[in-house]
Coordinates of C-alpha atoms in Angstrom, one line a residue:
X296 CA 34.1 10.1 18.8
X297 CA 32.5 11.7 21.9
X298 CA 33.3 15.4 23.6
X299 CA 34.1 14.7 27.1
X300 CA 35.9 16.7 29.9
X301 CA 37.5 12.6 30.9
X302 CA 37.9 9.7 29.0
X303 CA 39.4 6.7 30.1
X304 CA 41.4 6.1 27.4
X305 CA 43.7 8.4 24.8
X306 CA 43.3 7.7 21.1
X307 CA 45.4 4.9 19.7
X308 CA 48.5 6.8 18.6
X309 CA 49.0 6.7 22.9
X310 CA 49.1 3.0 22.7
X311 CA 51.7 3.0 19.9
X312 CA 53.2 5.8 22.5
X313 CA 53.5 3.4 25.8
X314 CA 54.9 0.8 23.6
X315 CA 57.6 2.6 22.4
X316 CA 58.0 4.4 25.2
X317 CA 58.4 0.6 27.5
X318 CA 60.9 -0.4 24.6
X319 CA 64.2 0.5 24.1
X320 CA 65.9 1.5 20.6
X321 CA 62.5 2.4 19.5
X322 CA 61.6 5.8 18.5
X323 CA 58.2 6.8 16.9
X324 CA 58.0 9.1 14.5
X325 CA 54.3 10.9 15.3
X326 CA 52.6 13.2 12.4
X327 CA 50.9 15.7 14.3
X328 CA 49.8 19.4 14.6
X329 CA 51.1 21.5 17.7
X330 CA 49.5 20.8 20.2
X331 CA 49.3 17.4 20.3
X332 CA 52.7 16.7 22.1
X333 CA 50.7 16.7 25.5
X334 CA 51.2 12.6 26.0
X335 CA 54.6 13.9 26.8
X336 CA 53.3 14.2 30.5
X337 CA 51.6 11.4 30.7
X338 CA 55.2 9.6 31.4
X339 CA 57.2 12.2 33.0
X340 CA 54.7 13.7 35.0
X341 CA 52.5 10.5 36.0
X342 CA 54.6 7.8 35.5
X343 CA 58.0 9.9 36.9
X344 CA 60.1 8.6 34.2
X345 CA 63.1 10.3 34.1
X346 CA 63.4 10.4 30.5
X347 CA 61.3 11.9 27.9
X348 CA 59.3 9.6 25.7
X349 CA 61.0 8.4 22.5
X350 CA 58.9 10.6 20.6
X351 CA 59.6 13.1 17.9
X352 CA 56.3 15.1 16.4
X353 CA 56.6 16.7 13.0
X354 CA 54.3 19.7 15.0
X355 CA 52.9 21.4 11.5
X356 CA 50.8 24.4 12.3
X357 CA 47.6 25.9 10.5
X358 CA 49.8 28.0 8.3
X359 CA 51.7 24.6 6.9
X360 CA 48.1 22.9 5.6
X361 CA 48.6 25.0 2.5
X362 CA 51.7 23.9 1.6
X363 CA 53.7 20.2 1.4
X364 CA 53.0 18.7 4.5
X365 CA 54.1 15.7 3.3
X366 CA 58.2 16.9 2.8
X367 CA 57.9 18.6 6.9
X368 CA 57.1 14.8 7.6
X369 CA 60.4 13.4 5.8
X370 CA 62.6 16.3 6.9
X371 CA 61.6 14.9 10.5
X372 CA 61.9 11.7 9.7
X373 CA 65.5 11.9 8.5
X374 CA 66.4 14.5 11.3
X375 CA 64.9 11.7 14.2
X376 CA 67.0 8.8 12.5
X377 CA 70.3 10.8 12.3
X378 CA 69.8 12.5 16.0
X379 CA 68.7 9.5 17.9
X380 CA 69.8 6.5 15.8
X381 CA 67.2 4.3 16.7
X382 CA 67.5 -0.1 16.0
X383 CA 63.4 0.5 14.5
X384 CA 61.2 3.3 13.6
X385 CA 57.7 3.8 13.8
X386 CA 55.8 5.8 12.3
X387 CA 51.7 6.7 12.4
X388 CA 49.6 9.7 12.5
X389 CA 47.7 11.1 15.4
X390 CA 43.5 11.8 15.0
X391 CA 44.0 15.3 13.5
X392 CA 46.8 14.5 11.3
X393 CA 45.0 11.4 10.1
X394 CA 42.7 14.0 8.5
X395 CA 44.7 15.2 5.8
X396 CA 46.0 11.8 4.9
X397 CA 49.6 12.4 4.0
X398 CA 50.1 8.4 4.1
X399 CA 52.9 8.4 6.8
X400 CA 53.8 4.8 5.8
X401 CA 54.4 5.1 2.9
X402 CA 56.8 8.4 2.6
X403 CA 58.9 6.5 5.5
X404 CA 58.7 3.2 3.1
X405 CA 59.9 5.5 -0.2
X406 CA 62.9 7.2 2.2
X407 CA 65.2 4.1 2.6
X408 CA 66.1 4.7 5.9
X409 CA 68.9 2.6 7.7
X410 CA 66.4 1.2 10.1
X411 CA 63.7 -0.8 9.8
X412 CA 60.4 1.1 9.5
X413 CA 57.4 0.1 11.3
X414 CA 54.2 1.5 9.6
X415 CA 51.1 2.0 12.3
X416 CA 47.8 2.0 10.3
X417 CA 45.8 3.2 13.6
X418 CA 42.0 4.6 12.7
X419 CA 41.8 6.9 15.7
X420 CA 37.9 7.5 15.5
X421 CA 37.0 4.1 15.5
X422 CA 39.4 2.8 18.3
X423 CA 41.1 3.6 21.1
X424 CA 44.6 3.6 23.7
X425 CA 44.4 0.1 24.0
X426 CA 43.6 -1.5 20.9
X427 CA 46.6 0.9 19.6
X428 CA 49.2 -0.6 22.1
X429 CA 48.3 -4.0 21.3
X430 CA 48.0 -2.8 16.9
X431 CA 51.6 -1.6 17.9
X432 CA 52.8 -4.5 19.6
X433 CA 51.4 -6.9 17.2
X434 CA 53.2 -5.0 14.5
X435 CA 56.6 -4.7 15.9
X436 CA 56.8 -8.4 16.8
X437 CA 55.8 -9.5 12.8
X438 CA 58.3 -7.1 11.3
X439 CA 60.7 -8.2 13.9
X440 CA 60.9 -11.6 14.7
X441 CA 62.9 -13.9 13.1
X442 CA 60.9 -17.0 11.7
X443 CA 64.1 -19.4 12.0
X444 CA 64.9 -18.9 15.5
X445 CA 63.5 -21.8 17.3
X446 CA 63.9 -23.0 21.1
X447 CA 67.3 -24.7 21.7
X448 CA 67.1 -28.6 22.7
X449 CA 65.5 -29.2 26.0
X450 CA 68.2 -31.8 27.3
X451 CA 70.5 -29.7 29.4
X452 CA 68.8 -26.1 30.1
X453 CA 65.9 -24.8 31.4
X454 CA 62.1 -24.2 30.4
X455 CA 62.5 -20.3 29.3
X456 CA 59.5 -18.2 28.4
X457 CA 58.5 -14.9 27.1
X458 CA 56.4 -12.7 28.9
X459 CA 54.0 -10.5 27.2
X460 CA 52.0 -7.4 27.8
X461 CA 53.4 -5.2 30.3
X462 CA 53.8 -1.5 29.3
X463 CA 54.8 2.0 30.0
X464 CA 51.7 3.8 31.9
X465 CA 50.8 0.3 32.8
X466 CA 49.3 -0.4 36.9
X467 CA 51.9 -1.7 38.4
X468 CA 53.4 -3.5 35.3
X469 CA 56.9 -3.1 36.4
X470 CA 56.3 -4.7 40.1
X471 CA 54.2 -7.4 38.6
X472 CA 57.2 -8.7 36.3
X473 CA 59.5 -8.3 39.4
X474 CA 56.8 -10.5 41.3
X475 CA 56.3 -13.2 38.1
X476 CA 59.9 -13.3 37.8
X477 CA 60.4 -14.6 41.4
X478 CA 57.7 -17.2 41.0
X479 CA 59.0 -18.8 37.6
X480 CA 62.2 -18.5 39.1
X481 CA 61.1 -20.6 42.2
X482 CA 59.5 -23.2 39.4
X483 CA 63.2 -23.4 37.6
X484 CA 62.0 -21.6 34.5
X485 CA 63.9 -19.0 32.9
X486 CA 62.5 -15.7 31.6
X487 CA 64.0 -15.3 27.3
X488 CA 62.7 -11.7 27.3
X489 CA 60.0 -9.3 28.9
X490 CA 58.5 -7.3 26.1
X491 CA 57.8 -4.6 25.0
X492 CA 58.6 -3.0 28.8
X493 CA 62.3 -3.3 28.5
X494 CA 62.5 -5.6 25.1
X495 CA 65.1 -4.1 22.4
X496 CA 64.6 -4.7 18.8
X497 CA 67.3 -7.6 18.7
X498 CA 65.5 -9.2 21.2
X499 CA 62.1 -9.7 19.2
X500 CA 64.2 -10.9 16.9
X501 CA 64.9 -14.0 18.6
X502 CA 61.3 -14.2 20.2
X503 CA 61.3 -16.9 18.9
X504 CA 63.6 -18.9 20.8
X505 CA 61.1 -19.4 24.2
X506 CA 59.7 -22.5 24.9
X507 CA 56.2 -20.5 25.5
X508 CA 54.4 -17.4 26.4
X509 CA 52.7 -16.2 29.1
X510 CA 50.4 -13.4 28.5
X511 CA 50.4 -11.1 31.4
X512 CA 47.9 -8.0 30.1
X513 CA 45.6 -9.5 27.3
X514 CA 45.0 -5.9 26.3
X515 CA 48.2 -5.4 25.1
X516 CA 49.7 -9.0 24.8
X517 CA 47.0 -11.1 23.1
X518 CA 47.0 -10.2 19.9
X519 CA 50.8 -10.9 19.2
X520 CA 50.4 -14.0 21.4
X521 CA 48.1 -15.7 18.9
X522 CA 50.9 -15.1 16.2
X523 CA 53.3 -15.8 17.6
X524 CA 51.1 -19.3 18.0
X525 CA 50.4 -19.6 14.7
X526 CA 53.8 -18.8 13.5
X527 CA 56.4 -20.1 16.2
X528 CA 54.1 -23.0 17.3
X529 CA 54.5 -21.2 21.0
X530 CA 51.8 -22.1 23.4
X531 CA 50.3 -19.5 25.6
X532 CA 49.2 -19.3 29.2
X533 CA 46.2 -16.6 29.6
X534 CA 45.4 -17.0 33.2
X535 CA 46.3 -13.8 34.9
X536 CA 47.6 -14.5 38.3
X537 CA 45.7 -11.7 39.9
X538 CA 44.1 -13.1 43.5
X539 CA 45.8 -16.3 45.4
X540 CA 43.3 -18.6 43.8
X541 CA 44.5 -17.5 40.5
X542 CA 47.8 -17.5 40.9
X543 CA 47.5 -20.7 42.3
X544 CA 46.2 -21.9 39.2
X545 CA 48.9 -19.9 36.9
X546 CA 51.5 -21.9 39.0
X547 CA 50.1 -25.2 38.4
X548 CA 48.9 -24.4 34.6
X549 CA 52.6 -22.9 33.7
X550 CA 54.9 -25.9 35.8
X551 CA 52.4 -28.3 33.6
X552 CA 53.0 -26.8 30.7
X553 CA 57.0 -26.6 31.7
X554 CA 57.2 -30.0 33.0
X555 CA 58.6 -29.3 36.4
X556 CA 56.9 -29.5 40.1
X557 CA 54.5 -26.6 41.2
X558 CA 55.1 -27.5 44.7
X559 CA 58.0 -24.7 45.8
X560 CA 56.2 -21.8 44.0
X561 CA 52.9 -23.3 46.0
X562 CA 54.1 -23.3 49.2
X563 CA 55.2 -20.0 49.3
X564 CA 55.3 -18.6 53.0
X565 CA 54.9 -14.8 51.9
X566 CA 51.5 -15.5 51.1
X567 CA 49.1 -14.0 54.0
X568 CA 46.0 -12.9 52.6
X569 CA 44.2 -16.4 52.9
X570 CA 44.3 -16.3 56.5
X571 CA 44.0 -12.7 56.8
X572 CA 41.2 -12.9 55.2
X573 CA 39.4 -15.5 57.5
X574 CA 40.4 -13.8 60.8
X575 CA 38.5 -12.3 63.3
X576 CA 39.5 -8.7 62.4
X577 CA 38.5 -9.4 58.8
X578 CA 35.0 -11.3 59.6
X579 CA 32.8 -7.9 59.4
X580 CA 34.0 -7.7 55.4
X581 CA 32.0 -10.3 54.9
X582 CA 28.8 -9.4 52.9
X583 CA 30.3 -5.8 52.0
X584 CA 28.5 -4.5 48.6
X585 CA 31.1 -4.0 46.3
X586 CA 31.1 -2.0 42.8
X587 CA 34.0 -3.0 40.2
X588 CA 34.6 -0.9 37.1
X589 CA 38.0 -0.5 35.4
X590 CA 39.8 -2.4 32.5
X591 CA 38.4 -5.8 31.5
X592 CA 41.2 -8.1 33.2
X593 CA 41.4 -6.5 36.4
X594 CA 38.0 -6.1 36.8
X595 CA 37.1 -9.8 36.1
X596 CA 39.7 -10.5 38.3
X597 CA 39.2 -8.1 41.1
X598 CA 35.6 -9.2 41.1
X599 CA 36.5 -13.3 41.7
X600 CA 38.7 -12.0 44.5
X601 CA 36.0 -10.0 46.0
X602 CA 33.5 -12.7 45.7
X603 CA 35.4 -16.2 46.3
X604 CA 38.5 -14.5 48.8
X605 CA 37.1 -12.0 50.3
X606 CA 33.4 -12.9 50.7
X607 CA 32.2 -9.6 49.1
X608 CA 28.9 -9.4 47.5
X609 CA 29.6 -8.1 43.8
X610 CA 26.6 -5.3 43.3
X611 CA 28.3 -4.2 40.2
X612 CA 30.7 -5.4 37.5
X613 CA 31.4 -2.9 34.2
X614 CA 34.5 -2.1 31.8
X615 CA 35.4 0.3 29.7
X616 CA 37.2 -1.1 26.7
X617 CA 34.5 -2.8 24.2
X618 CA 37.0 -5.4 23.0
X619 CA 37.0 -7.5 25.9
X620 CA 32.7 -6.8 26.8
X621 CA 32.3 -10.2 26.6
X622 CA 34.7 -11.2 29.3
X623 CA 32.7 -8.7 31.7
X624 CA 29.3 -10.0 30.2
X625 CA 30.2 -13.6 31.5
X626 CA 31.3 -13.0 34.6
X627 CA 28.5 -10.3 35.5
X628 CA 25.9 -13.1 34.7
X629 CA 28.4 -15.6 37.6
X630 CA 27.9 -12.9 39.9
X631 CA 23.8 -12.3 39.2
X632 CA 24.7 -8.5 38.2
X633 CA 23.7 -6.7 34.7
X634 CA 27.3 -6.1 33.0
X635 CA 28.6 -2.6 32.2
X636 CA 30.0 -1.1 29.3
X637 CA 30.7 2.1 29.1
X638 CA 33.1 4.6 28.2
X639 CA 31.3 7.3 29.7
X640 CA 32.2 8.3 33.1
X641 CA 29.0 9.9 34.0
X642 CA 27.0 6.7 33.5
X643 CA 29.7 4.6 35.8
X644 CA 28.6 7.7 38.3
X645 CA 25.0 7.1 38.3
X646 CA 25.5 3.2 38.2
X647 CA 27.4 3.6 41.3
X648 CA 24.8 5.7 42.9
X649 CA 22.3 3.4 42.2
X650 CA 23.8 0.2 43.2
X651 CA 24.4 2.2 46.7
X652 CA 28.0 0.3 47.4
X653 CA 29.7 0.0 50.5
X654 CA 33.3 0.0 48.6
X655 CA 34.1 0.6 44.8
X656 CA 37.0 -0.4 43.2
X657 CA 38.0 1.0 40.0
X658 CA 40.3 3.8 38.3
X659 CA 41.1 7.7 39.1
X660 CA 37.7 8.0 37.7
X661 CA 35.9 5.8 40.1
X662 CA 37.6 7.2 43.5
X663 CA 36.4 10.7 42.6
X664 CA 33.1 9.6 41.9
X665 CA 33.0 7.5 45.5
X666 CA 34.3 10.6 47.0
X667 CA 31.6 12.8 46.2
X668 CA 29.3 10.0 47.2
X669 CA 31.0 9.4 49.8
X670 CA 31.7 5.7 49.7
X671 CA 35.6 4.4 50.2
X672 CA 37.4 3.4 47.1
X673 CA 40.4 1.3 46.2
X674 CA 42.4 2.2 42.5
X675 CA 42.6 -1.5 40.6
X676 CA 43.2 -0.2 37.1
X677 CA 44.3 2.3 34.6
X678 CA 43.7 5.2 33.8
X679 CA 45.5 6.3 37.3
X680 CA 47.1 9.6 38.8
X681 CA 51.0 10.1 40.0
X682 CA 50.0 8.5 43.5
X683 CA 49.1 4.8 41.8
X684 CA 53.0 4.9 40.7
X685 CA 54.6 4.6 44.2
X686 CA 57.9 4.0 44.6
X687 CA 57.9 1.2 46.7
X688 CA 57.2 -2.5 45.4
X689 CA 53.7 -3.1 45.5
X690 CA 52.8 -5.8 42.9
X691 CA 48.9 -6.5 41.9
X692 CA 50.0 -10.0 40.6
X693 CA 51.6 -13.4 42.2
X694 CA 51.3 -14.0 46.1
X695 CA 52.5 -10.6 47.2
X696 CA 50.0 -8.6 44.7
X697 CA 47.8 -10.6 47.0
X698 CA 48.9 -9.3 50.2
X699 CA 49.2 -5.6 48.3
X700 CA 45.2 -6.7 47.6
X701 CA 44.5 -7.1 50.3
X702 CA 45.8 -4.3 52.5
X703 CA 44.6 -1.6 49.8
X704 CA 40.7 -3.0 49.9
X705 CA 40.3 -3.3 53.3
X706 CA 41.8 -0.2 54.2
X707 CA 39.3 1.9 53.4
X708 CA 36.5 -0.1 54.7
X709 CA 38.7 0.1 58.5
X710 CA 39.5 3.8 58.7
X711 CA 35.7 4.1 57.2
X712 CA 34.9 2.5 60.8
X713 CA 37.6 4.6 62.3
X714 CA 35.6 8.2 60.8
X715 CA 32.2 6.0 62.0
X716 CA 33.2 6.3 65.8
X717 CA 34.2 9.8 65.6
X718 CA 31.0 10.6 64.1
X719 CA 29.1 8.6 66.1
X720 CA 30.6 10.2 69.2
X721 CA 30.5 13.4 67.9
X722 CA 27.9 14.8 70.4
X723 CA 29.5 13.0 73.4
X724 CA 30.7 16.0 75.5
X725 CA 34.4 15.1 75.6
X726 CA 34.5 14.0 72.0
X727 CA 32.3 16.6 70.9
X728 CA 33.6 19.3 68.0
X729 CA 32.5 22.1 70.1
X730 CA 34.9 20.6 72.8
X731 CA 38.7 21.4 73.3
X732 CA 41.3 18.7 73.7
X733 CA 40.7 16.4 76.5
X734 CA 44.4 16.4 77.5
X735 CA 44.1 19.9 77.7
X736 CA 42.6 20.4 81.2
X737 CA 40.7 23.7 81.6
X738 CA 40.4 24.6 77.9
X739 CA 37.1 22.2 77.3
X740 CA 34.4 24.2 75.6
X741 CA 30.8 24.0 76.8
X742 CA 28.1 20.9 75.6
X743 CA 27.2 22.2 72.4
X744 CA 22.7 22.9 73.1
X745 CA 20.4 20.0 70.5
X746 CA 17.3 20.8 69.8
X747 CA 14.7 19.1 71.9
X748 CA 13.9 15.3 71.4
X749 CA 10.5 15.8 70.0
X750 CA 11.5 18.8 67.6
X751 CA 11.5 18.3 63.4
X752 CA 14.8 19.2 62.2
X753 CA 16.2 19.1 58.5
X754 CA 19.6 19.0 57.8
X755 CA 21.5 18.7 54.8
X756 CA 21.9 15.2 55.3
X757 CA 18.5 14.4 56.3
X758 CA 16.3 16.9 54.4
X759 CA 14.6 15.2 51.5
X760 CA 15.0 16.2 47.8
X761 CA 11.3 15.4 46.7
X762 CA 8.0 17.0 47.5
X763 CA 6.5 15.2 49.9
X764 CA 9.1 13.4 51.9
X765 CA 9.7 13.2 55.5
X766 CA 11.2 15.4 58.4
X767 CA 13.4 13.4 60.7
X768 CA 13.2 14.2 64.8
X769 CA 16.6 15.4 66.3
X770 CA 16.4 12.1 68.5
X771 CA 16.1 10.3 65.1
X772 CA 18.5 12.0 63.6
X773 CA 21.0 11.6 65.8
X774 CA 20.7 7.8 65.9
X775 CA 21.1 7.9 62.2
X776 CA 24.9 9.2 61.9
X777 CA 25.5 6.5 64.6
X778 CA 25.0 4.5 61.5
X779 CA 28.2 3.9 59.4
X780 CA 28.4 6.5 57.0
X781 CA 29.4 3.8 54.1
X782 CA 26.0 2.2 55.0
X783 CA 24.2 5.3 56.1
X784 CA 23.2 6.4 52.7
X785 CA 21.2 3.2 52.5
X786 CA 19.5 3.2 56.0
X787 CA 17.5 6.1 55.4
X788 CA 16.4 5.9 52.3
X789 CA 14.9 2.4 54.0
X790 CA 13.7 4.6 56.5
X791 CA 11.8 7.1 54.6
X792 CA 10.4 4.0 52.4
X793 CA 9.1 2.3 55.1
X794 CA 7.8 5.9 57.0
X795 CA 5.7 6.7 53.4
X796 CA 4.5 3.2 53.0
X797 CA 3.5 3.4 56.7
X798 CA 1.5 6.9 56.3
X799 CA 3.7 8.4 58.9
X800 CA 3.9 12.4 59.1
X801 CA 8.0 12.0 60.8
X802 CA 10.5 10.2 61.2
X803 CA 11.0 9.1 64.7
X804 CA 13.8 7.5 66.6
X805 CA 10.8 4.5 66.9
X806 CA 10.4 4.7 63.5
X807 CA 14.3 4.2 62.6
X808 CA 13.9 0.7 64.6
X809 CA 10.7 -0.5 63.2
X810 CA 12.5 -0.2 59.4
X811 CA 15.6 -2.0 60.7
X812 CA 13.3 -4.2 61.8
X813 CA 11.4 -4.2 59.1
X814 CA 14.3 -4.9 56.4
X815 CA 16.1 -7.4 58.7
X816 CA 13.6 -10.0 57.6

């Protein structure tokens, strides 16, 4: 366990949290110290729910450690049973409590409660959020499910399927079930349950009963999926349809799998971003440095969108949870880049600094850290703030996650041309910042005085940060915030390279050619 001011994910006992907090009937019984009931925010706060989480805490204080712990735990276990009558209880520790091992479990398992009792075994200094929801998913579904149940005959019905993975706190989880719903309902297959968002006890019991499974969020998902294999004899389709190209392939990997003809769900008219993408307004993406960092499947995903349907060039490609490094080590080595993984935001930082991107994509993490370096940045994954919960339906997966995609990459990169032409205008005497309104006749303030052409000026754009480097000329410098500012970075660091390689004393406008020059070849 590491001391940070950020971390990208909670400890696992915040998994176990979004799981019950998706579910309904659930309630988890938390042994923890005041002070820990702070993940209450997380999903009234962020998320907006407009219920608290199904949470009770048995809060013990310093002063309780000296005495029975243990009975404070049952007393709150009995009181959270009788008050809010839940179908299943869990119950778990959180990374203090886990300290003074009071064995949760089993005083719930010695209790005989009239529900069924879910024991979390969660080792929060060895793992982390993720890893807990998917522990906590895994768990519910093998206590739960009935091993009889089995699908009904197929003469007569439907294909029905279970999807799996989406969760409270998840990116856009909710709008991406709205968007799969509409595209197995296009193929003719029916949905048997969406779980845990939404999924009751009684219906993991009858899990079972789908035809197959469709794993939505591995992190979460995966790890029931393959029991529910193994047990149930269910098949699973892994292929997250994030991107067109991918959901083009979920479509025909699922209608397979269903027996029944891909074409309506593949000729679906809402889908824009392929042409979009090709058009003339979209043609100066093309070639646009990119750095991706976030959780494992949308970052392997975001980076085949960037690279095969957006023609971006992928500069960088990291995650943050360990369990899926492998994924992220494959596809970095497609995409020619050394793979990231990290849970330390301050690395991500200087990664991102030294890749020199013209976008990043990432979490809240990574649009702070393109902010201060100024670079634009587009949210693809969790951990995210209350503004990556928006009301409106705006689905990462399926044909319109696409077009969502699309819209919240590019973006950035056009209102980064849009500050471009006000700063490379500035000095213009109309457009000028010394200059009133235009529209306003008569309140114009005077041309602002530069320096002369030939003068050495440092700025705090342009000064250098090592002994020894160059002055730029105010003719030079002006041509140099011409220069995108998503680019600009870049450009004179070139500069100054080339100016010290070339023994030069400045940096003149002649010199800001010959680089370009130089590095165009």
């Amino acid at each position: 366990m590491q001391l940070a001011v950020w971390t990208y994910e909670g400890p696992p006992h915040v998994g176990a949290m979004r799981v019950a907090t998706a579910m309904r009937g659930v309630h988890y019984l938390l042994h923890a110290p005041q002070g820990d009931t702070y993940a209450d925010l997380l999903f009234t706060m962020i998320e907006r729910r407009s219920a608290r989480p199904p949470v009770t805490y048995t809060t013990f204080q310093a002063r309780d450690l000296g005495k029975d712990t243990a009975s404070l735990f049952q007393n709150a276990a009995r009181d959270a049973v009788e008050r809010f009558q839940p179908q299943a209880l869990l119950v778990g520790a959180s990374c203090t409590a886990e300290l003074i091992q009071d064995d949760p479990a089993g005083l719930a398992a010695n209790m005989k409660l009239p529900c069924p009792v879910i024991p979390l075994e969660l080792p929060s200094y060895q793992r982390k959020e993720n890893w807990g929801a998917a522990e906590t998913f895994y768990q519910i579904v093998r206590h739960l499910a009935d091993t009889s149940v089995r699908p009904a005959p197929r003469e007569g019905r439907r294909p029905c399927v279970n999807l799996l993975g989406p969760a409270a706190l998840g990116f856009r989880h909710r709008d991406d079930v709205r968007e799969i719903r509409r595209i197995l309902d296009l193929l003719g297959i029916d949905v048997h349950l969406v779980a845990p968002l939404g999924a009751s006890p009684e219906d993991i019991r009858t899990i079972g009963a789908a035809d197959f499974n469709i794993v939505l969020y591995p992190e979460i998902g995966d790890e029931a999926a393959r029991w529910l294999d193994k047990t149930f004899a269910q098949p699973a389709i892994r292929t997250v349809p994030i991107g067109v190209g991918a959901t083009r392939a979920f479509i025909n990997e699922v209608a397979a799998l269903a027996g029944v003809d891909p074409a309506l769900a593949l000729d679906d008219p809402s889908s824009r971003m392929p042409w979009w993408s090709r058009s003339v307004d979209s043609t100066y993406l093309t070639g646009k440095r990119v750095f991706i960092f976030g959780d494992a499947t949308h970052a392997v995903a975001a980076a085949r969108i960037a690279h095969e349907e957006l023609g971006f060039t992928v500069c960088g490609l990291g995650c943050y949870n360990r369990e899926f490094a492998r994924d992220i080590r494959i596809a970095a080595k497609e995409y020619g880049v050394e793979p990231l993984i990290t849970d330390d935001h301050l690395t991500v930082e200087e990664a991102i600094a030294a890749a020199a991107p013209e976008l990043v994509l990432g979490t809240q993490m990574e649009r702070h850290i393109a902010k201060r370096l100024g670079v634009p940045c587009a949210v693809i994954s969790s951990p995210v703030h209350v503004q990556d919960f928006p009301a409106r339906f705006s689905p990462q997966m399926g044909f319109e996650g696409a077009n969502v995609i699309f819209d919240t990459w590019v973006h950035p990169l056009v209102m980064g041309l849009e500050e471009h032409l006000l700063t490379m205008f500035r000095d213009d005497f109309e457009f000028s910042d010394a200059a009133g309104p235009s529209h306003l006749h008569g309140h114009s303030k005077p041309e602002p005085v530069l320096a002369p052409a030939g003068d050495i000026v440092m700025t705090a754009e342009a000064a250098p940060a090592a002994e020894g480097d160059l002055g730029w000329t105010a003719e030079a410098e002006r041509e140099l915030r011409k220069i995108p500012f998503f680019v600009r970075g870049k450009a004179k660091r070139n500069t100054e390279k080339y100016a010290g390689e070339m023994g030069l004393a400045a940096i003149t406008l002649e010199t800001l050619y010959d680089a370009k020059a130089h590095y165009a070849r």
